[in-house]
Coordinates of C-alpha atoms and ligand atoms in Angstrom, one line a residue:
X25 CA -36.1 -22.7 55.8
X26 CA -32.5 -23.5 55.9
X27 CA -30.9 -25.2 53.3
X28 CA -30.0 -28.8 54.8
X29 CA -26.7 -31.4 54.2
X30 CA -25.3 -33.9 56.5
X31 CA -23.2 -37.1 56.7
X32 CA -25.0 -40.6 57.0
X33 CA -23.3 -43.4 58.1
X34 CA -23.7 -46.4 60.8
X35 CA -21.9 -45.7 63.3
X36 CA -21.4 -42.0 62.8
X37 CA -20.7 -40.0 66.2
X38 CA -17.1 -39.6 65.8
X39 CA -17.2 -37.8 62.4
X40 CA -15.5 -34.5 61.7
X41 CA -17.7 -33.8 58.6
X42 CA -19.8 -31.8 60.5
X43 CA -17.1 -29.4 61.8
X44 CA -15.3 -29.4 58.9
X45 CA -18.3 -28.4 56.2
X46 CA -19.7 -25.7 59.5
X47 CA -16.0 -24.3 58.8
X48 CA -16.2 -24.6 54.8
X49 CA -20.0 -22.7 54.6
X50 CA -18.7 -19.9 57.4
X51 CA -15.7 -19.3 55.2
X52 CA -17.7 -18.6 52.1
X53 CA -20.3 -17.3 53.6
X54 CA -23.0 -20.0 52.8
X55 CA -26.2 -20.6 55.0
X56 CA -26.8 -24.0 55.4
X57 CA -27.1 -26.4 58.5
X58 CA -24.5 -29.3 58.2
X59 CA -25.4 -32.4 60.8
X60 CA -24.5 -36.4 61.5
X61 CA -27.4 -38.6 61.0
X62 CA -27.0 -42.0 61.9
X63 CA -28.9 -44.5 59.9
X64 CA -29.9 -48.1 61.4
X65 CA -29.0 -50.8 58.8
X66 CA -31.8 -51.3 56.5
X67 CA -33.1 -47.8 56.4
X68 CA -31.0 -46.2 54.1
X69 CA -33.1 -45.1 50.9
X70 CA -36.2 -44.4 53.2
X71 CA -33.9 -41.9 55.4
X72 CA -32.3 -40.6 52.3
X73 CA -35.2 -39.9 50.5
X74 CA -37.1 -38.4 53.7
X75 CA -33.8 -36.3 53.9
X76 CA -34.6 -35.1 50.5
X77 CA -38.1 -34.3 51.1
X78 CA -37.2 -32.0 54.2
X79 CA -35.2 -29.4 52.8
X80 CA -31.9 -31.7 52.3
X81 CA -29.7 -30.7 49.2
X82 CA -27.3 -32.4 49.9
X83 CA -25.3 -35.7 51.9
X84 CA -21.8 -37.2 52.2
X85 CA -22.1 -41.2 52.5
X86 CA -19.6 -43.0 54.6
X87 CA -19.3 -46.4 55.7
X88 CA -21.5 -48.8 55.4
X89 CA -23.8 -47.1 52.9
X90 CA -21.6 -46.5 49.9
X91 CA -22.6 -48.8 47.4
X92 CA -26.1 -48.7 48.8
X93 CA -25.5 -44.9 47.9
X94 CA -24.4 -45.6 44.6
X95 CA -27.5 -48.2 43.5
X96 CA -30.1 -45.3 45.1
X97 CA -28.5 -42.4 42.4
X98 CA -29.7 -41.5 39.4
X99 CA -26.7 -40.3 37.9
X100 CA -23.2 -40.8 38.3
X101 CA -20.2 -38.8 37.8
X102 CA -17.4 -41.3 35.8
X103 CA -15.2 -41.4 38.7
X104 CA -17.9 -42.6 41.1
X105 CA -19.1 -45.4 38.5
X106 CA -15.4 -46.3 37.9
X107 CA -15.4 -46.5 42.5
X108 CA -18.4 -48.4 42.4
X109 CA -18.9 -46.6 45.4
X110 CA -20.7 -43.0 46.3
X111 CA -19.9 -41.0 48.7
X112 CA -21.7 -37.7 47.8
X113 CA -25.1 -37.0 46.9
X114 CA -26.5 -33.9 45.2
X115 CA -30.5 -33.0 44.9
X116 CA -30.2 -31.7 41.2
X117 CA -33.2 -29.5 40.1
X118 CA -35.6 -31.2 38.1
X119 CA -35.4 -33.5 41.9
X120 CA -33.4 -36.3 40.1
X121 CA -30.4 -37.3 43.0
X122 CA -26.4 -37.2 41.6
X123 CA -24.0 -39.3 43.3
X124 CA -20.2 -38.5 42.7
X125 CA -17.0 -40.0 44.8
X126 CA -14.9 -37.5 46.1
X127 CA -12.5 -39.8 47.8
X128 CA -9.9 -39.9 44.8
X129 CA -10.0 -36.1 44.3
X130 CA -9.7 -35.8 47.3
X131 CA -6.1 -37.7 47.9
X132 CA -4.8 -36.2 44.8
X133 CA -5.1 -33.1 45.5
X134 CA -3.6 -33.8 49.4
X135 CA 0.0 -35.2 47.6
X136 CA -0.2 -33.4 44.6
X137 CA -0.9 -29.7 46.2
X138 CA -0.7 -29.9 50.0
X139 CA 2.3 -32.2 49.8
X140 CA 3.9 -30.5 46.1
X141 CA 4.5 -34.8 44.7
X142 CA 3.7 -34.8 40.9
X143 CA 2.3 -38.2 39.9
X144 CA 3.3 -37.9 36.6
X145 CA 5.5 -40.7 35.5
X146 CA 6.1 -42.3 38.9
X147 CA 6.0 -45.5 39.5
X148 CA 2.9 -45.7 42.1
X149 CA 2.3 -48.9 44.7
X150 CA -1.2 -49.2 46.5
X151 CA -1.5 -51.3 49.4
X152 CA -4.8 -53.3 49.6
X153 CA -7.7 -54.0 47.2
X154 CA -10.5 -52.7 49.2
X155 CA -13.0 -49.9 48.7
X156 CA -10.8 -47.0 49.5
X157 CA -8.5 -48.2 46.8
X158 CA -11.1 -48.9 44.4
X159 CA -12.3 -45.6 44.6
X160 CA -8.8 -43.7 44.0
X161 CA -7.6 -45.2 41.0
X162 CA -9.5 -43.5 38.0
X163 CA -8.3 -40.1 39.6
X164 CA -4.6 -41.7 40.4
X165 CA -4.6 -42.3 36.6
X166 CA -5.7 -39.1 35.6
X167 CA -2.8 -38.0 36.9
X168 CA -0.8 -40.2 34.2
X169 CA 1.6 -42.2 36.1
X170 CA 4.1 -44.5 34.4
X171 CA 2.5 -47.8 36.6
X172 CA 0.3 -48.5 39.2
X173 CA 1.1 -51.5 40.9
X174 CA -2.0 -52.9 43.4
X175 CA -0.8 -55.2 46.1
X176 CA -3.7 -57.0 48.5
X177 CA -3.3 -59.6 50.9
X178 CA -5.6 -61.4 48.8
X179 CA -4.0 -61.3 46.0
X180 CA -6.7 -62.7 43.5
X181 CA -8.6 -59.0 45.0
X182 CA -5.9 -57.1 43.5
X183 CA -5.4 -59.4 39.9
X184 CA -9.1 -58.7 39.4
X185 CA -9.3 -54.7 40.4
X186 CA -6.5 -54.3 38.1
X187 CA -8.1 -56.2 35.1
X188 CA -10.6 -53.0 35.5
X189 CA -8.0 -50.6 34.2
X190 CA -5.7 -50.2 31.5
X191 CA -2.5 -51.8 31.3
X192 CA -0.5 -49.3 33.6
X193 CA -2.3 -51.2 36.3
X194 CA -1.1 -54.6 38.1
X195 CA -2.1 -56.4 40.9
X196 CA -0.3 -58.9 42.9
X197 CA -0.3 -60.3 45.9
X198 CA 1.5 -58.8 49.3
X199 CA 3.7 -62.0 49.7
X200 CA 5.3 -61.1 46.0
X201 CA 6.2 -57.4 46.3
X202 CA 9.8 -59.1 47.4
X203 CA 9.9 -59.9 43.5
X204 CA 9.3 -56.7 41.8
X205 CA 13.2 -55.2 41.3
X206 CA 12.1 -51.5 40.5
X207 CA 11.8 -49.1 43.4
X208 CA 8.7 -47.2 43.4
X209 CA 8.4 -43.3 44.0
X210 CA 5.3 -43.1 45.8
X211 CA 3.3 -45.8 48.1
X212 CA -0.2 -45.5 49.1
X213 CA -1.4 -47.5 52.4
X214 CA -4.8 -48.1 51.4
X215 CA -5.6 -51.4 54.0
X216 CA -7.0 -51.0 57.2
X217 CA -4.2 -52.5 58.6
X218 CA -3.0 -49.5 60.4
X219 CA -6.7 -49.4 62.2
X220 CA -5.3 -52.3 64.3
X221 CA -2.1 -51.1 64.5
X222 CA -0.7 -53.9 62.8
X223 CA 1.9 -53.6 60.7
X224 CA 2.2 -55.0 56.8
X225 CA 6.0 -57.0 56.2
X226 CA 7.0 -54.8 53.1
X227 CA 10.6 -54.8 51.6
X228 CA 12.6 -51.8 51.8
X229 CA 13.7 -53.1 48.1
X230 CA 10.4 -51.2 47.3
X231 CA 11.4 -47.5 48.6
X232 CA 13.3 -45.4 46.0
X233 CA 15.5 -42.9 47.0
X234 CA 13.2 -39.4 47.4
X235 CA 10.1 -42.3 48.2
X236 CA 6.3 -40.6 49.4
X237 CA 4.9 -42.7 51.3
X238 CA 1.3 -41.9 52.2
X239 CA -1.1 -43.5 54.9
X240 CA -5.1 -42.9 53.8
X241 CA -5.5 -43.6 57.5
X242 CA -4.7 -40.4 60.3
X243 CA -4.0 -40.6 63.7
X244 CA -2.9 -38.2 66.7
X245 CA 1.2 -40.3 65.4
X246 CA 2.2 -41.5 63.0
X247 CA 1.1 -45.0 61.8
X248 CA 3.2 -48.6 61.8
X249 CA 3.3 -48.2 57.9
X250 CA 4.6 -44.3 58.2
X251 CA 6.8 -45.0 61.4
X252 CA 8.4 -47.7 59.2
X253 CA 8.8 -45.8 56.0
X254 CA 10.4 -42.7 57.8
X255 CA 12.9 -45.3 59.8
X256 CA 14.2 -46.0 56.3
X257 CA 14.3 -42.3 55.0
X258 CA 11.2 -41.9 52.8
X259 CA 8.9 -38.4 53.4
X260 CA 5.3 -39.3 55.1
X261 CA 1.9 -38.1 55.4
X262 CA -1.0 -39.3 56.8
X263 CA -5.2 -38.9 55.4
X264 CA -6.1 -36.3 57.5
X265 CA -5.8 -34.2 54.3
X266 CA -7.3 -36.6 52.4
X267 CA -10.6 -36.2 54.7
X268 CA -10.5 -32.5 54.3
X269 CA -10.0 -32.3 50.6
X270 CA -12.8 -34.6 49.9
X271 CA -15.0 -32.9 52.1
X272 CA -14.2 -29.5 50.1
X273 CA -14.7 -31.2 46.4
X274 CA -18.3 -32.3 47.6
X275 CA -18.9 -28.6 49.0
X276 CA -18.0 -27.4 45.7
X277 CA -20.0 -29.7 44.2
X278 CA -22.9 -28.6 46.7
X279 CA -22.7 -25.0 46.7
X280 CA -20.4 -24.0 43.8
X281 CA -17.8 -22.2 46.0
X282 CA -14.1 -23.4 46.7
X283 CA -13.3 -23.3 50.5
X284 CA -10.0 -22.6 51.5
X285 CA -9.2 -26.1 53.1
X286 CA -5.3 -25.6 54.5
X287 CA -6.8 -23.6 57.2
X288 CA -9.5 -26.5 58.4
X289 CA -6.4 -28.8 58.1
X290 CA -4.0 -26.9 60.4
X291 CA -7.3 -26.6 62.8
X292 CA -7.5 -30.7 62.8
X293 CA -4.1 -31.5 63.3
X294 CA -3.9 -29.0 66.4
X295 CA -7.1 -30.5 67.8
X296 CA -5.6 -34.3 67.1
X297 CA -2.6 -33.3 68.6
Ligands
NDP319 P1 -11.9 -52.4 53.2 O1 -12.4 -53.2 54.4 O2 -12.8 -52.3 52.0 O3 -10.6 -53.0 52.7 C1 -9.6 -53.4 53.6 C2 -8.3 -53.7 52.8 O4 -7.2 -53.8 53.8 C3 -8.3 -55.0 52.1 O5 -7.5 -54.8 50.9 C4 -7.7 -56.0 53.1 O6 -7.0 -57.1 52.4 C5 -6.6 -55.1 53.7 N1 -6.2 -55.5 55.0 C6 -6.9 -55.5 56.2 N2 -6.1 -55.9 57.2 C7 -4.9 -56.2 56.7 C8 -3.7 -56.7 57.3 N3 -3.6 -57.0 58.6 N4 -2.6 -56.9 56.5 C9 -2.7 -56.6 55.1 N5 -3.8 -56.2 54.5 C10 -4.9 -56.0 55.3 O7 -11.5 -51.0 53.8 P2 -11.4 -49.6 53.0 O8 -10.8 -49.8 51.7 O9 -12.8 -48.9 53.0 O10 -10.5 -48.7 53.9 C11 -9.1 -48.8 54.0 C12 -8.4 -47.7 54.8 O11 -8.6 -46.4 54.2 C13 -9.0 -47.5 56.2 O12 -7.9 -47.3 57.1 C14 -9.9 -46.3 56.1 O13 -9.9 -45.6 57.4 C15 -9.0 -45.5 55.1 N6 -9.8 -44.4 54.4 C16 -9.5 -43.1 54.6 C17 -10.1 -42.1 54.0 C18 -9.7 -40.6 54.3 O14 -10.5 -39.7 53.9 N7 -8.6 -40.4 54.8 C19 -11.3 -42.4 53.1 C20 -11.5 -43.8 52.9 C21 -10.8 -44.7 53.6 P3 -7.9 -58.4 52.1 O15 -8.6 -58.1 50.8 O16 -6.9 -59.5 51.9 O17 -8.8 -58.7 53.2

């Protein structure tokens, strides 16, 4: 029998996991069967664990089921315990289920490789307090910037995410960011905002000269936050990356092989295009 892995989630038509681990097992030669399985709400750990008895090794968890995901493992890797969140899960072989969060990994290694922008010293700003920020900042850290500032809407959401980590890490609230004087060299759009298309009043006080600015969400153009950040002269990228560098750290996890993921990117962008 084949060896089995899959993305669960509710809804979960739309996702390119499926083509993009197909591409990562031809690549390195791996037979397995990658698939979508929607779970109805309240069915998770039965499906997962009837996933696991058929075959499954291994599944990438995406919205709603990430915590779920992460109360149902048995272990968990540091950076999904710091994310609170999992969105990889790994039959180990005594049967015992591993759950690891890819997510972070997975955007450091889109601006620090794809996009060459060292995070080492810089002066970092996330936007929102949600689970896609939680989930990024042990790895942003590990990365040894000079601050991480958190900025959320809410901003009691950010004060408390930032009481998590060590003093390189601040939260405030959106409506305050006109009160920080230093520029920052890097910003991270981690709200949904750009979903809606809406866009987020930010200073350009906050851009420093060479300024990254960085969208977790992708689109076929560019996003309100990336239009506005390229109309004042900072470099942009969206997640697409993102999504294909976390899907290559859980294959890795999976199968122990490194796909080569620049080539499943330039495949995506051409089709989004
Ligand atoms: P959550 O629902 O957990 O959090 C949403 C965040 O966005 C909150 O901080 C919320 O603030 C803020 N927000 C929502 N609307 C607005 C607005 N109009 N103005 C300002 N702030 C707003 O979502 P996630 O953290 O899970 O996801 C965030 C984004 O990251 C999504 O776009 C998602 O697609 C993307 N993502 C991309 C990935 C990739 O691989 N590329 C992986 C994971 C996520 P408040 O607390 O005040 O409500």
């Amino acid at each position: 029998m084949i060896d089995r892995y899959a993305v669960v989630g509710h809804p979960i038509a739309h996702s390119k996991s499926p083509a993009i681990h197909s591409q990562y097992a031809k690549q390195t030669k791996q037979q397995l069967e990658y698939s979508a399985i929607d779970i109805e709400p309240g069915n998770f750990i039965n499906d997962v664990k009837t996933f696991f008895d058929n075959n499954g090794f291994g599944l990438n968890v995406t919205v709603p089921y990430k915590e779920e995901a992460f109360n149902l493992a048995d272990q968990l890797s540091p950076r999904a315990q710091s994310a609170g969140a999992v969105n990889t899960l790994k039959l180990m072989a005594d049967g015992s289920i591993f759950g690891d969060n890819t997510d972070g990994g997975g955007l450091v290694k889109d601006i620090t490789v794809n996009a060459s922008q060292s995070m080492q010293n810089k002066r970092i700003l996330i936007l929102g307090a949600g689970g896609a920020s939680k989930g990024v900042l042990l790895p942003i850290l590990e990365q040894q910037p000079e601050q991480i500032v958190i900025a959320n809407r809410t901003a009691e959401k950010a004060i408390a995410l930032a009481q998590k980590f060590d003093q390189k890490v601040t939260g405030i609230g959106l409506n305050d960011l006109g009160k920080i004087e230093q520029p920052f060299d890097i910003i991270i759009n981690a709200t949904s905002a750009s979903l809606s298309g809406q866009q987020i009043d930010l200073p350009t006080s906050l851009l420093s000269k060479e300024c990254f600015c960085y969208d977790m969400m992708y689109a076929n153009e560019l996003t309100v936050f990336l239009k506005w950040a390229e109309l004042h002269g900072a470099k942009t990228m969206d997640g697409l990356g993102m999504l294909v560098e976390q899907a290559a750290l859980s294959f890795e996890l999976w199968r122990e092989k490194s796909p080569a993921t620049h080539i499943v990117l330039e495949q995506l962008r051409a089709q989004l295009a």
